[in-house]
Amino acid sequence: MKRVAIVGAGITGLSAMHYLLKEGSGMTVDLYEASDRAGGKVNTHIRDGYTIELGPESYLARKEVMTELAYEVGLGDTLVRNQTGQAYIYAKNKLSPVPKGTMLGVPMELSPLLTTDLVSWTGKLRAGLDFLKPALPLYKDISVGEFFRARFGDDLLEHMIEPLLAGVYGTDIDKLSLMSTYPNFKETEEEYGSLMKGLMAEKKDKAAAPKKKTGAFLQFKDGLQSFIDRLVSENEKRGGQIHFNFDVTAIEKTEDGYDLTADGGTHHYDEVIVTTPHFQYKRWFKDKEFEYFKHMEATSVATVVMAFDAEQVKNTIEGTGFVISRNMDTSITACTWTNKKWEHSTPEGKALLRAYVGRPGDFIVHEKSDEDIVRLAREDLDKIMDLDGEPEFTIVTRMMNAMPNYFVGHKYIIDDIQKYTAENYPGLHLIGASHYAVGLPDCVQTAKDTAEKILHK
């Protein structure tokens, strides 16, 4: 009977355990978690009729692996889709709609680009040069910022693309690896010569059958934590052992597997899956080939939840929230009008706002008290919208070093590390958000792929 250890009880570790324990696998699977709870960054707070996400808010519906897993564990009927509504960008000291006919701020049609007030006429003319510029020469990788500046110029990048992309990865866009994040844009540019021309052609192909507009994100009626809790209970029912408050202090390679030491006890396993953040690796592996992880940066972020009576929030804009251009002098980077985006989240007659704090290179999350973070967020929101009086309650949640930075070249370095690990540490699997993808479904997919690799050995 094969014995497998998993380190870390976030969504990656719990999903890996689920797939390993499928009917008839005959595996013994132990999962070790240093804290007293499962879920990692996922954390749902329920009080007074509110269902509040303190970490990740939802997941992309088009990445279906997580929906499939939700049905497998019996939560498919609790999935809810976000309300559709206009999203905004705060730039040039005002809220402007994200233009229709764009993908992550990248124009897929000419009309929205020509009519938006986010970009000056000079900027629009510069962006139009994309039709004439040849594909950029590329050796291996390029920053997202450099790529889009070359195609469209500074104005469109800074006021439309950067606000929408930067928050996803929490990385300076001029350092963020294109090939680790959005290689599809480079592929489209290579195929069509012009990025806009390619996106227009692709959109035309997809527009053959009109579709009813639906929200792009999915959640659970009782919050993301309900999904985590169900994974825990289902895994335990199938015989998986989850050990909370067990700090893994050593992972030692042996002739026939690995010895894992946790809180003084050592146990032998045939395979080990490590799902923790990358900065933990230095505790267990000293190989120079893993040096990259010692220096790989991560951004610390915080969410600031504010609950109000509905009449206190003078928000007549029919939208779901806004992101902020980095040219604006604000501490917050975005805000979701949660009660407008997720009907299930907020009691009748109440309003729920969720602001985001933490840019690469700033130290607000590290240095400021909760009270200061709330004050800074409120000062920014008061510049942008009309709030009357104090909130019913506030919650500040800090996620330290939570967003791994994929700098230029990241994908190829990780490829080399994965190859080295496979050759020198057979049976050791390093996976999770620090490697190839940060979204919740991406973590589930990586867990599934890893489990299937082990099952089919």
Short mmCIF file of C-alpha atoms in Angstrom, two decimals:
data_model
loop_
_atom_site.label_atom_id
_atom_site.label_comp_id
_atom_site.label_asym_id
_atom_site.label_seq_id
_atom_site.Cartn_x
_atom_site.Cartn_y
_atom_site.Cartn_z
CA MET A 1 0.00 0.00 0.00
CA LYS A 2 1.52 3.32 -1.08
CA ARG A 3 1.93 5.98 1.62
CA VAL A 4 1.72 9.66 0.66
CA ALA A 5 2.28 12.74 2.83
CA ILE A 6 0.89 16.16 1.95
CA VAL A 7 2.27 19.31 3.57
CA GLY A 8 -0.19 22.21 3.82
CA ALA A 9 -4.00 22.17 4.21
CA GLY A 10 -4.86 24.95 1.79
CA ILE A 11 -7.03 24.28 -1.23
CA THR A 12 -4.11 22.64 -3.10
CA GLY A 13 -3.33 20.14 -0.35
CA LEU A 14 -6.96 19.28 0.37
CA SER A 15 -7.70 18.81 -3.34
CA ALA A 16 -4.65 16.57 -3.78
CA MET A 17 -5.85 14.42 -0.88
CA HIS A 18 -9.32 14.17 -2.43
CA TYR A 19 -8.00 12.93 -5.76
CA LEU A 20 -5.56 10.49 -4.13
CA LEU A 21 -8.34 8.91 -2.07
CA LYS A 22 -10.61 8.15 -4.99
CA GLU A 23 -12.46 4.84 -4.73
CA GLY A 24 -10.14 1.86 -4.91
CA SER A 25 -6.84 3.75 -4.80
CA GLY A 26 -5.82 1.87 -1.66
CA MET A 27 -3.52 4.69 -0.56
CA THR A 28 -2.63 5.85 2.92
CA VAL A 29 -2.61 9.65 2.87
CA ASP A 30 -1.56 11.93 5.75
CA LEU A 31 -1.89 15.69 5.54
CA TYR A 32 0.13 17.94 7.88
CA GLU A 33 -0.91 21.50 8.67
CA ALA A 34 1.11 23.78 10.95
CA SER A 35 -1.90 25.92 11.95
CA ASP A 36 -5.13 24.95 13.67
CA ARG A 37 -7.38 25.37 10.61
CA ALA A 38 -7.74 24.33 6.98
CA GLY A 39 -8.07 26.63 4.02
CA GLY A 40 -4.93 28.75 3.99
CA LYS A 41 -5.89 32.13 2.50
CA VAL A 42 -9.53 31.06 2.18
CA ASN A 43 -11.40 32.39 5.20
CA THR A 44 -15.14 33.08 5.40
CA HIS A 45 -16.55 35.15 8.27
CA ILE A 46 -20.27 34.72 9.02
CA ARG A 47 -22.06 37.08 11.40
CA ASP A 48 -25.42 38.84 11.75
CA GLY A 49 -26.64 37.59 8.38
CA TYR A 50 -23.44 38.58 6.51
CA THR A 51 -21.30 36.07 4.60
CA ILE A 52 -17.95 37.80 4.25
CA GLU A 53 -14.84 36.58 2.46
CA LEU A 54 -11.71 37.77 4.22
CA GLY A 55 -9.37 36.19 1.65
CA PRO A 56 -10.14 35.15 -1.94
CA GLU A 57 -13.66 36.19 -2.92
CA SER A 58 -14.60 33.72 -5.67
CA TYR A 59 -13.20 31.87 -8.66
CA LEU A 60 -13.39 32.10 -12.46
CA ALA A 61 -16.34 30.03 -13.67
CA ARG A 62 -14.70 29.21 -17.01
CA LYS A 63 -12.02 27.19 -15.16
CA GLU A 64 -14.36 24.26 -14.65
CA VAL A 65 -12.18 21.91 -12.59
CA MET A 66 -13.22 23.58 -9.33
CA THR A 67 -16.91 23.38 -10.24
CA GLU A 68 -16.46 19.70 -11.07
CA LEU A 69 -14.84 19.15 -7.68
CA ALA A 70 -17.69 21.04 -5.97
CA TYR A 71 -20.16 18.58 -7.52
CA GLU A 72 -17.99 15.62 -6.56
CA VAL A 73 -18.15 16.58 -2.88
CA GLY A 74 -21.88 17.39 -2.98
CA LEU A 75 -21.83 21.19 -3.02
CA GLY A 76 -22.79 21.78 -6.65
CA ASP A 77 -26.29 22.95 -5.72
CA THR A 78 -24.87 25.63 -3.41
CA LEU A 79 -22.88 27.41 -6.13
CA VAL A 80 -23.94 31.00 -6.87
CA ARG A 81 -22.87 33.26 -9.71
CA ASN A 82 -22.04 36.93 -9.26
CA GLN A 83 -24.43 39.66 -10.34
CA THR A 84 -23.37 41.23 -13.60
CA GLY A 85 -22.76 44.94 -13.54
CA GLN A 86 -20.46 47.64 -14.73
CA ALA A 87 -16.95 47.68 -13.32
CA TYR A 88 -15.07 50.96 -13.04
CA ILE A 89 -11.54 52.33 -13.05
CA TYR A 90 -10.60 55.24 -10.81
CA ALA A 91 -8.20 57.33 -12.85
CA LYS A 92 -7.69 61.05 -13.37
CA ASN A 93 -9.59 61.60 -10.09
CA LYS A 94 -12.88 60.11 -11.27
CA LEU A 95 -14.63 56.81 -11.83
CA SER A 96 -14.89 55.78 -15.47
CA PRO A 97 -16.53 52.60 -16.77
CA VAL A 98 -14.26 49.81 -17.94
CA PRO A 99 -14.96 50.05 -21.68
CA LYS A 100 -17.11 47.32 -23.19
CA GLY A 101 -15.32 45.27 -25.78
CA THR A 102 -12.09 44.96 -23.81
CA MET A 103 -10.36 41.96 -22.27
CA LEU A 104 -8.53 42.86 -19.06
CA GLY A 105 -8.40 46.41 -20.41
CA VAL A 106 -6.99 45.34 -23.78
CA PRO A 107 -9.19 46.63 -26.65
CA MET A 108 -11.02 44.02 -28.72
CA GLU A 109 -13.02 46.64 -30.62
CA LEU A 110 -12.25 50.15 -31.86
CA SER A 111 -15.43 51.89 -30.74
CA PRO A 112 -14.96 51.49 -26.95
CA LEU A 113 -11.36 52.69 -27.24
CA LEU A 114 -12.39 55.77 -29.21
CA THR A 115 -15.19 56.73 -26.82
CA THR A 116 -13.62 56.10 -23.40
CA ASP A 117 -12.48 59.07 -21.33
CA LEU A 118 -9.77 56.99 -19.66
CA VAL A 119 -7.33 57.54 -22.52
CA SER A 120 -6.46 60.89 -24.14
CA TRP A 121 -6.79 61.39 -27.89
CA THR A 122 -3.01 61.35 -28.13
CA GLY A 123 -3.04 58.04 -26.24
CA LYS A 124 -5.73 56.65 -28.54
CA LEU A 125 -3.71 57.55 -31.62
CA ARG A 126 -0.63 55.92 -30.08
CA ALA A 127 -2.64 52.78 -29.28
CA GLY A 128 -3.74 52.64 -32.91
CA LEU A 129 -0.14 52.10 -33.97
CA ASP A 130 -0.63 48.52 -32.77
CA PHE A 131 -2.21 47.84 -36.19
CA LEU A 132 1.05 48.82 -37.89
CA LYS A 133 3.76 47.55 -35.53
CA PRO A 134 5.21 44.10 -36.23
CA ALA A 135 5.31 41.41 -33.57
CA LEU A 136 7.92 42.10 -30.90
CA PRO A 137 11.05 39.95 -31.09
CA LEU A 138 11.16 37.69 -28.04
CA TYR A 139 13.99 35.44 -26.87
CA LYS A 140 12.24 33.85 -23.91
CA ASP A 141 10.27 36.30 -21.82
CA ILE A 142 9.32 39.95 -21.44
CA SER A 143 7.50 41.94 -18.77
CA VAL A 144 3.78 42.52 -19.17
CA GLY A 145 4.45 46.26 -18.94
CA GLU A 146 7.10 46.27 -21.64
CA PHE A 147 4.93 44.21 -23.98
CA PHE A 148 1.83 46.40 -23.69
CA ARG A 149 3.80 49.67 -23.71
CA ALA A 150 5.38 48.62 -27.00
CA ARG A 151 1.99 47.71 -28.48
CA PHE A 152 -0.22 50.53 -27.14
CA GLY A 153 1.89 53.18 -25.38
CA ASP A 154 1.89 54.46 -21.79
CA ASP A 155 -1.53 56.11 -21.62
CA LEU A 156 -3.66 53.05 -22.39
CA LEU A 157 -1.40 50.78 -20.35
CA GLU A 158 -1.48 52.92 -17.21
CA HIS A 159 -5.17 53.86 -17.26
CA MET A 160 -6.86 50.73 -18.63
CA ILE A 161 -4.64 47.65 -18.60
CA GLU A 162 -2.46 48.06 -15.51
CA PRO A 163 -5.32 48.65 -13.01
CA LEU A 164 -7.06 45.46 -14.14
CA LEU A 165 -3.97 43.23 -14.36
CA ALA A 166 -1.91 44.38 -11.37
CA GLY A 167 -4.38 43.24 -8.73
CA VAL A 168 -4.54 39.68 -10.05
CA TYR A 169 -0.86 38.96 -9.43
CA GLY A 170 0.12 41.68 -6.92
CA THR A 171 3.28 42.35 -8.92
CA ASP A 172 4.74 45.47 -10.51
CA ILE A 173 3.55 45.22 -14.10
CA ASP A 174 6.98 46.24 -15.38
CA LYS A 175 8.49 43.19 -13.66
CA LEU A 176 5.62 40.75 -14.16
CA SER A 177 6.42 37.89 -16.54
CA LEU A 178 4.25 37.80 -19.65
CA MET A 179 4.97 34.15 -20.38
CA SER A 180 4.05 33.12 -16.81
CA THR A 181 0.75 35.00 -16.83
CA TYR A 182 -0.69 35.96 -20.21
CA PRO A 183 1.21 34.07 -22.93
CA ASN A 184 -2.02 34.01 -24.97
CA PHE A 185 -1.57 37.72 -25.77
CA LYS A 186 1.88 37.04 -27.21
CA GLU A 187 0.56 34.08 -29.19
CA THR A 188 -2.23 36.24 -30.67
CA GLU A 189 0.23 38.99 -31.56
CA GLU A 190 2.55 36.49 -33.26
CA GLU A 191 -0.29 34.99 -35.29
CA TYR A 192 -1.88 38.23 -36.48
CA GLY A 193 1.01 40.71 -36.31
CA SER A 194 -1.24 43.15 -34.45
CA LEU A 195 -2.67 42.31 -31.03
CA MET A 196 -5.90 44.30 -31.54
CA LYS A 197 -6.40 42.83 -35.00
CA GLY A 198 -6.02 39.34 -33.54
CA LEU A 199 -8.36 39.95 -30.62
CA MET A 200 -10.96 41.39 -32.98
CA ALA A 201 -10.74 38.31 -35.18
CA GLU A 202 -11.00 35.97 -32.20
CA LYS A 203 -13.99 37.87 -30.82
CA LYS A 204 -15.72 37.71 -34.21
CA ASP A 205 -15.27 33.94 -34.26
CA LYS A 206 -16.79 33.59 -30.79
CA ALA A 207 -19.71 35.94 -31.55
CA ALA A 208 -21.41 33.52 -33.95
CA ALA A 209 -23.95 32.44 -31.31
CA PRO A 210 -25.25 35.23 -29.04
CA LYS A 211 -25.12 34.32 -25.36
CA LYS A 212 -27.03 35.63 -22.39
CA LYS A 213 -24.74 37.72 -20.21
CA THR A 214 -23.89 35.96 -16.96
CA GLY A 215 -21.44 36.65 -14.17
CA ALA A 216 -17.93 35.37 -14.75
CA PHE A 217 -17.35 34.24 -11.14
CA LEU A 218 -18.69 31.53 -8.85
CA GLN A 219 -19.01 31.28 -5.08
CA PHE A 220 -20.85 29.14 -2.53
CA LYS A 221 -23.98 30.26 -0.66
CA ASP A 222 -22.20 29.64 2.65
CA GLY A 223 -18.85 31.01 1.46
CA LEU A 224 -15.64 29.46 0.18
CA GLN A 225 -14.93 28.09 3.65
CA SER A 226 -17.91 25.73 3.24
CA PHE A 227 -16.08 24.15 0.29
CA ILE A 228 -12.90 23.79 2.38
CA ASP A 229 -14.86 22.27 5.28
CA ARG A 230 -16.57 19.80 2.95
CA LEU A 231 -13.22 18.73 1.49
CA VAL A 232 -11.93 18.11 5.02
CA SER A 233 -14.95 16.03 6.04
CA GLU A 234 -15.04 14.03 2.79
CA ASN A 235 -11.31 13.31 2.96
CA GLU A 236 -11.60 12.10 6.53
CA LYS A 237 -14.59 9.90 5.64
CA ARG A 238 -12.44 8.23 2.99
CA GLY A 239 -9.71 7.46 5.50
CA GLY A 240 -7.43 10.46 5.06
CA GLN A 241 -5.69 11.64 8.22
CA ILE A 242 -5.42 15.42 8.67
CA HIS A 243 -3.02 16.51 11.40
CA PHE A 244 -3.50 20.11 12.56
CA ASN A 245 -0.88 21.97 14.62
CA PHE A 246 1.83 19.70 13.18
CA ASP A 247 4.83 21.67 11.98
CA VAL A 248 6.93 19.75 9.46
CA THR A 249 10.55 20.38 10.44
CA ALA A 250 12.35 17.98 8.10
CA ILE A 251 11.83 16.11 4.83
CA GLU A 252 14.70 13.68 4.27
CA LYS A 253 15.22 11.59 1.14
CA THR A 254 15.87 7.88 1.79
CA GLU A 255 16.61 4.90 -0.47
CA ASP A 256 12.94 4.03 -0.83
CA GLY A 257 11.11 7.30 -0.22
CA TYR A 258 11.11 10.09 2.36
CA ASP A 259 11.24 10.49 6.12
CA LEU A 260 9.04 13.34 7.26
CA THR A 261 9.50 14.78 10.75
CA ALA A 262 6.63 16.71 12.34
CA ASP A 263 6.57 17.81 15.98
CA GLY A 264 9.23 15.33 16.99
CA GLY A 265 7.83 12.23 15.29
CA THR A 266 9.30 10.80 12.09
CA HIS A 267 7.20 8.90 9.56
CA HIS A 268 8.14 7.20 6.30
CA TYR A 269 6.36 7.87 3.00
CA ASP A 270 6.73 6.74 -0.59
CA GLU A 271 5.79 10.18 -1.96
CA VAL A 272 5.52 13.69 -0.54
CA ILE A 273 3.48 16.58 -1.93
CA VAL A 274 4.50 20.03 -0.66
CA THR A 275 1.86 22.75 -1.16
CA THR A 276 3.15 25.46 1.19
CA PRO A 277 4.34 28.93 0.11
CA HIS A 278 7.81 28.85 -1.45
CA PHE A 279 9.58 30.62 1.42
CA GLN A 280 9.10 27.49 3.54
CA TYR A 281 11.26 25.38 1.21
CA LYS A 282 14.57 26.61 2.67
CA ARG A 283 13.71 24.79 5.92
CA TRP A 284 13.79 21.43 4.16
CA PHE A 285 15.97 21.67 1.03
CA LYS A 286 19.51 23.06 0.82
CA ASP A 287 20.27 22.34 -2.87
CA LYS A 288 21.62 25.32 -4.78
CA GLU A 289 19.04 24.51 -7.48
CA PHE A 290 16.37 25.69 -5.03
CA GLU A 291 18.13 29.03 -4.32
CA TYR A 292 15.56 30.86 -6.45
CA PHE A 293 12.91 30.31 -3.81
CA LYS A 294 15.02 32.05 -1.14
CA HIS A 295 14.93 35.27 -3.12
CA MET A 296 11.54 35.02 -4.81
CA GLU A 297 9.48 37.98 -3.63
CA ALA A 298 5.85 38.03 -2.53
CA THR A 299 3.47 40.93 -1.96
CA SER A 300 1.64 41.41 1.33
CA VAL A 301 -1.96 42.54 1.01
CA ALA A 302 -4.89 43.28 3.28
CA THR A 303 -8.65 43.43 2.87
CA VAL A 304 -10.73 46.03 4.69
CA VAL A 305 -14.39 45.13 5.13
CA MET A 306 -16.86 47.86 6.08
CA ALA A 307 -20.53 47.17 6.83
CA PHE A 308 -23.10 49.99 6.71
CA ASP A 309 -26.82 50.55 6.72
CA ALA A 310 -27.81 50.86 3.07
CA GLU A 311 -28.87 54.52 3.40
CA GLN A 312 -25.37 55.45 4.59
CA VAL A 313 -23.87 54.50 1.23
CA LYS A 314 -24.96 57.10 -1.33
CA ASN A 315 -23.97 54.88 -4.22
CA THR A 316 -26.22 55.47 -7.21
CA ILE A 317 -23.75 53.85 -9.63
CA GLU A 318 -25.02 50.52 -10.92
CA GLY A 319 -21.79 48.63 -10.69
CA THR A 320 -19.94 45.96 -8.80
CA GLY A 321 -16.79 47.89 -7.88
CA PHE A 322 -13.69 49.58 -9.13
CA VAL A 323 -9.94 49.25 -9.49
CA ILE A 324 -7.49 52.14 -9.16
CA SER A 325 -4.79 53.41 -11.50
CA ARG A 326 -1.38 53.37 -9.84
CA ASN A 327 -1.07 57.04 -10.84
CA MET A 328 -3.66 57.92 -8.20
CA ASP A 329 -2.46 58.86 -4.72
CA THR A 330 -4.40 56.25 -2.75
CA SER A 331 -3.61 53.54 -0.25
CA ILE A 332 -6.31 51.22 -1.57
CA THR A 333 -5.93 49.47 -4.92
CA ALA A 334 -9.57 48.45 -5.48
CA CYS A 335 -12.98 48.20 -3.86
CA THR A 336 -15.86 45.77 -4.35
CA TRP A 337 -19.45 46.84 -3.69
CA THR A 338 -20.02 43.38 -2.29
CA ASN A 339 -23.75 43.65 -1.67
CA LYS A 340 -24.24 44.56 -5.35
CA LYS A 341 -21.96 41.79 -6.62
CA TRP A 342 -23.08 38.96 -4.33
CA GLU A 343 -26.73 39.02 -3.23
CA HIS A 344 -26.22 36.27 -0.66
CA SER A 345 -23.49 38.18 1.18
CA THR A 346 -25.48 40.93 2.83
CA PRO A 347 -28.76 41.21 4.80
CA GLU A 348 -31.62 43.30 3.42
CA GLY A 349 -31.14 46.98 4.14
CA LYS A 350 -27.36 46.71 4.56
CA ALA A 351 -24.37 47.55 2.38
CA LEU A 352 -21.00 45.81 2.40
CA LEU A 353 -17.78 47.26 1.00
CA ARG A 354 -14.48 45.43 0.65
CA ALA A 355 -11.39 47.51 -0.07
CA TYR A 356 -7.96 46.12 -0.93
CA VAL A 357 -4.65 47.48 0.37
CA GLY A 358 -1.12 46.53 -0.59
CA ARG A 359 1.00 47.38 -3.61
CA PRO A 360 4.41 45.93 -4.45
CA GLY A 361 7.04 47.98 -2.64
CA ASP A 362 4.79 49.68 -0.09
CA PHE A 363 4.79 48.74 3.59
CA ILE A 364 1.32 49.75 4.74
CA VAL A 365 0.29 46.18 5.51
CA HIS A 366 3.50 45.60 7.50
CA GLU A 367 3.74 48.90 9.35
CA LYS A 368 0.25 50.27 9.98
CA SER A 369 -2.16 49.26 12.73
CA ASP A 370 -5.63 47.96 11.88
CA GLU A 371 -7.07 51.31 12.92
CA ASP A 372 -4.69 53.18 10.61
CA ILE A 373 -5.48 50.87 7.70
CA VAL A 374 -9.22 51.44 8.20
CA ARG A 375 -8.65 55.19 8.40
CA LEU A 376 -6.57 55.27 5.21
CA ALA A 377 -9.12 53.14 3.37
CA ARG A 378 -11.98 55.36 4.53
CA GLU A 379 -10.14 58.53 3.47
CA ASP A 380 -9.67 57.07 -0.02
CA LEU A 381 -13.28 55.89 -0.29
CA ASP A 382 -14.50 59.34 0.75
CA LYS A 383 -12.66 60.81 -2.25
CA ILE A 384 -14.41 58.42 -4.60
CA MET A 385 -17.94 57.92 -3.22
CA ASP A 386 -20.33 59.40 -0.68
CA LEU A 387 -20.38 57.60 2.68
CA ASP A 388 -22.40 58.99 5.58
CA GLY A 389 -21.29 58.22 9.14
CA GLU A 390 -19.34 55.37 10.64
CA PRO A 391 -19.64 51.71 9.61
CA GLU A 392 -21.52 49.19 11.73
CA PHE A 393 -18.28 47.19 11.94
CA THR A 394 -14.95 46.82 10.16
CA ILE A 395 -12.64 43.84 9.66
CA VAL A 396 -9.00 44.08 8.59
CA THR A 397 -7.38 40.88 7.33
CA ARG A 398 -3.67 40.82 6.58
CA MET A 399 -2.21 38.24 4.23
CA MET A 400 1.53 38.48 4.64
CA ASN A 401 3.67 37.54 1.63
CA ALA A 402 0.50 36.08 0.15
CA MET A 403 0.98 36.87 -3.53
CA PRO A 404 4.10 35.32 -5.08
CA ASN A 405 5.74 37.58 -7.66
CA TYR A 406 6.23 36.05 -11.08
CA PHE A 407 9.10 38.17 -12.37
CA VAL A 408 10.40 37.95 -15.93
CA GLY A 409 11.85 34.48 -16.56
CA HIS A 410 9.85 32.84 -13.75
CA LYS A 411 8.26 30.13 -15.88
CA TYR A 412 11.57 28.90 -17.27
CA ILE A 413 13.26 28.87 -13.88
CA ILE A 414 10.37 26.86 -12.45
CA ASP A 415 10.52 24.48 -15.43
CA ASP A 416 14.21 23.82 -14.66
CA ILE A 417 13.50 23.34 -10.94
CA GLN A 418 10.69 20.90 -11.66
CA LYS A 419 12.98 18.94 -13.99
CA TYR A 420 15.76 18.87 -11.36
CA THR A 421 13.30 17.74 -8.69
CA ALA A 422 11.93 14.92 -10.86
CA GLU A 423 15.45 13.65 -11.58
CA ASN A 424 16.97 14.02 -8.10
CA TYR A 425 13.95 13.73 -5.80
CA PRO A 426 11.67 11.12 -7.38
CA GLY A 427 8.41 11.08 -5.49
CA LEU A 428 8.73 14.67 -4.25
CA HIS A 429 6.21 17.12 -5.71
CA LEU A 430 6.50 20.87 -5.13
CA ILE A 431 3.23 22.50 -6.20
CA GLY A 432 1.00 25.44 -5.38
CA ALA A 433 0.62 29.13 -6.17
CA SER A 434 4.37 29.83 -6.10
CA HIS A 435 4.92 27.82 -9.27
CA TYR A 436 2.66 28.24 -12.27
CA ALA A 437 -0.69 29.79 -11.33
CA VAL A 438 -2.30 31.63 -8.43
CA GLY A 439 -6.07 31.20 -8.91
CA LEU A 440 -8.09 28.72 -6.85
CA PRO A 441 -9.03 26.55 -9.87
CA ASP A 442 -5.39 26.55 -10.99
CA CYS A 443 -4.39 25.17 -7.59
CA VAL A 444 -7.10 22.49 -7.86
CA GLN A 445 -5.94 21.55 -11.37
CA THR A 446 -2.31 21.24 -10.26
CA ALA A 447 -3.40 19.07 -7.33
CA LYS A 448 -5.45 16.84 -9.63
CA ASP A 449 -2.59 16.47 -12.14
CA THR A 450 -0.14 15.59 -9.35
CA ALA A 451 -2.49 13.05 -7.78
CA GLU A 452 -3.09 11.36 -11.13
CA LYS A 453 0.65 11.18 -11.75
CA ILE A 454 1.07 9.35 -8.44
CA LEU A 455 -1.95 7.08 -9.00
CA HIS A 456 -0.77 6.02 -12.45
CA LYS A 457 2.82 5.21 -11.51
#
